[in-house]
Amino acid sequence: MNTANYGGKTLSKSAKVMTNDPASRSITLTIKGPVEKFVDMSAKLIRFSGAAGKTMEKSVTIRPAEKYPFKITRAYARSGKNIDLTLEELPEKEGYRLVVKNTKTDPGTYFDYVYLKTDSKVSPTLKVRVRGSLFQVQE
């Protein structure tokens, strides 16, 4: 069962099981329980929208849950064609700040992912989606 994006919530999943019992041809099994939060991220999607050529940057704060400490060992973009990124460790083990800058200068759209490699066996890779939508300024 994939528990991604359910941290801090209760997850409930059901499955219908077929049997050969004439009295009960099917049974519905339900699994329900809390999902512990592994990380607190201020955003899982970064959107750049504005005039082409305009300087734009956004940041995401990443804080490991106290119960599941980890270090981010590497940050990289899937494509990196239209973005630059910087990762900085915050003071006093408060987490990390990922800064993503739009580098696309012409009108158009793009999609990318920033991957954060961690030293955790629980979640070795975190992902942040990046979407850009740039338009031509009419003069």
XYZ file of C-alpha atoms in Angstrom, residues 58-134:
77
model
C 10.679 30.166 -4.850
C 11.756 28.195 -1.817
C 10.588 25.057 -0.064
C 11.380 24.306 3.578
C 12.022 20.641 4.358
C 11.904 19.519 7.998
C 12.457 15.880 8.988
C 10.020 14.487 11.544
C 11.664 14.140 14.965
C 11.083 10.383 14.933
C 12.682 9.959 11.472
C 15.765 12.199 11.262
C 17.603 12.255 7.953
C 20.125 14.248 5.985
C 19.680 15.337 2.404
C 22.791 14.155 0.604
C 22.063 15.440 -2.895
C 19.595 17.644 -4.782
C 19.192 17.501 -8.542
C 16.628 18.187 -11.259
C 15.325 15.551 -13.651
C 15.969 17.841 -16.619
C 17.280 21.074 -15.123
C 16.864 22.770 -18.504
C 14.732 25.655 -17.182
C 15.653 25.812 -13.512
C 18.611 26.264 -11.186
C 18.496 25.024 -7.639
C 20.301 25.556 -4.378
C 19.978 23.522 -1.198
C 21.032 24.954 2.137
C 20.977 23.415 5.578
C 19.147 25.534 8.128
C 20.794 26.321 11.497
C 20.314 24.161 14.580
C 19.066 21.102 12.667
C 15.875 22.909 11.640
C 15.925 21.218 8.241
C 16.723 22.432 4.768
C 15.720 25.174 2.351
C 15.493 24.346 -1.332
C 15.618 27.432 -3.559
C 14.502 26.981 -7.168
C 15.044 29.715 -9.773
C 13.333 29.940 -13.137
C 15.917 30.292 -15.930
C 13.566 30.093 -18.928
C 13.609 33.413 -20.775
C 11.208 32.737 -23.651
C 7.427 32.255 -23.468
C 6.118 28.738 -22.972
C 5.526 26.055 -20.395
C 7.701 23.427 -18.768
C 7.546 20.670 -16.184
C 10.378 19.248 -14.134
C 11.081 17.463 -10.871
C 13.620 18.188 -8.159
C 14.813 15.024 -6.430
C 16.219 15.155 -2.906
C 18.311 12.097 -2.043
C 18.338 11.304 1.670
C 20.320 8.953 3.885
C 17.036 7.431 5.129
C 15.962 3.870 4.418
C 12.350 4.886 5.102
C 12.275 7.366 2.208
C 15.509 7.525 0.218
C 14.167 10.105 -2.264
C 11.838 13.076 -1.838
C 10.309 14.797 -4.869
C 9.189 18.364 -5.610
C 7.330 19.091 -8.858
C 8.143 22.283 -10.773
C 5.820 23.866 -13.312
C 6.502 26.991 -15.329
C 4.095 29.008 -17.459
C 5.682 32.098 -19.000
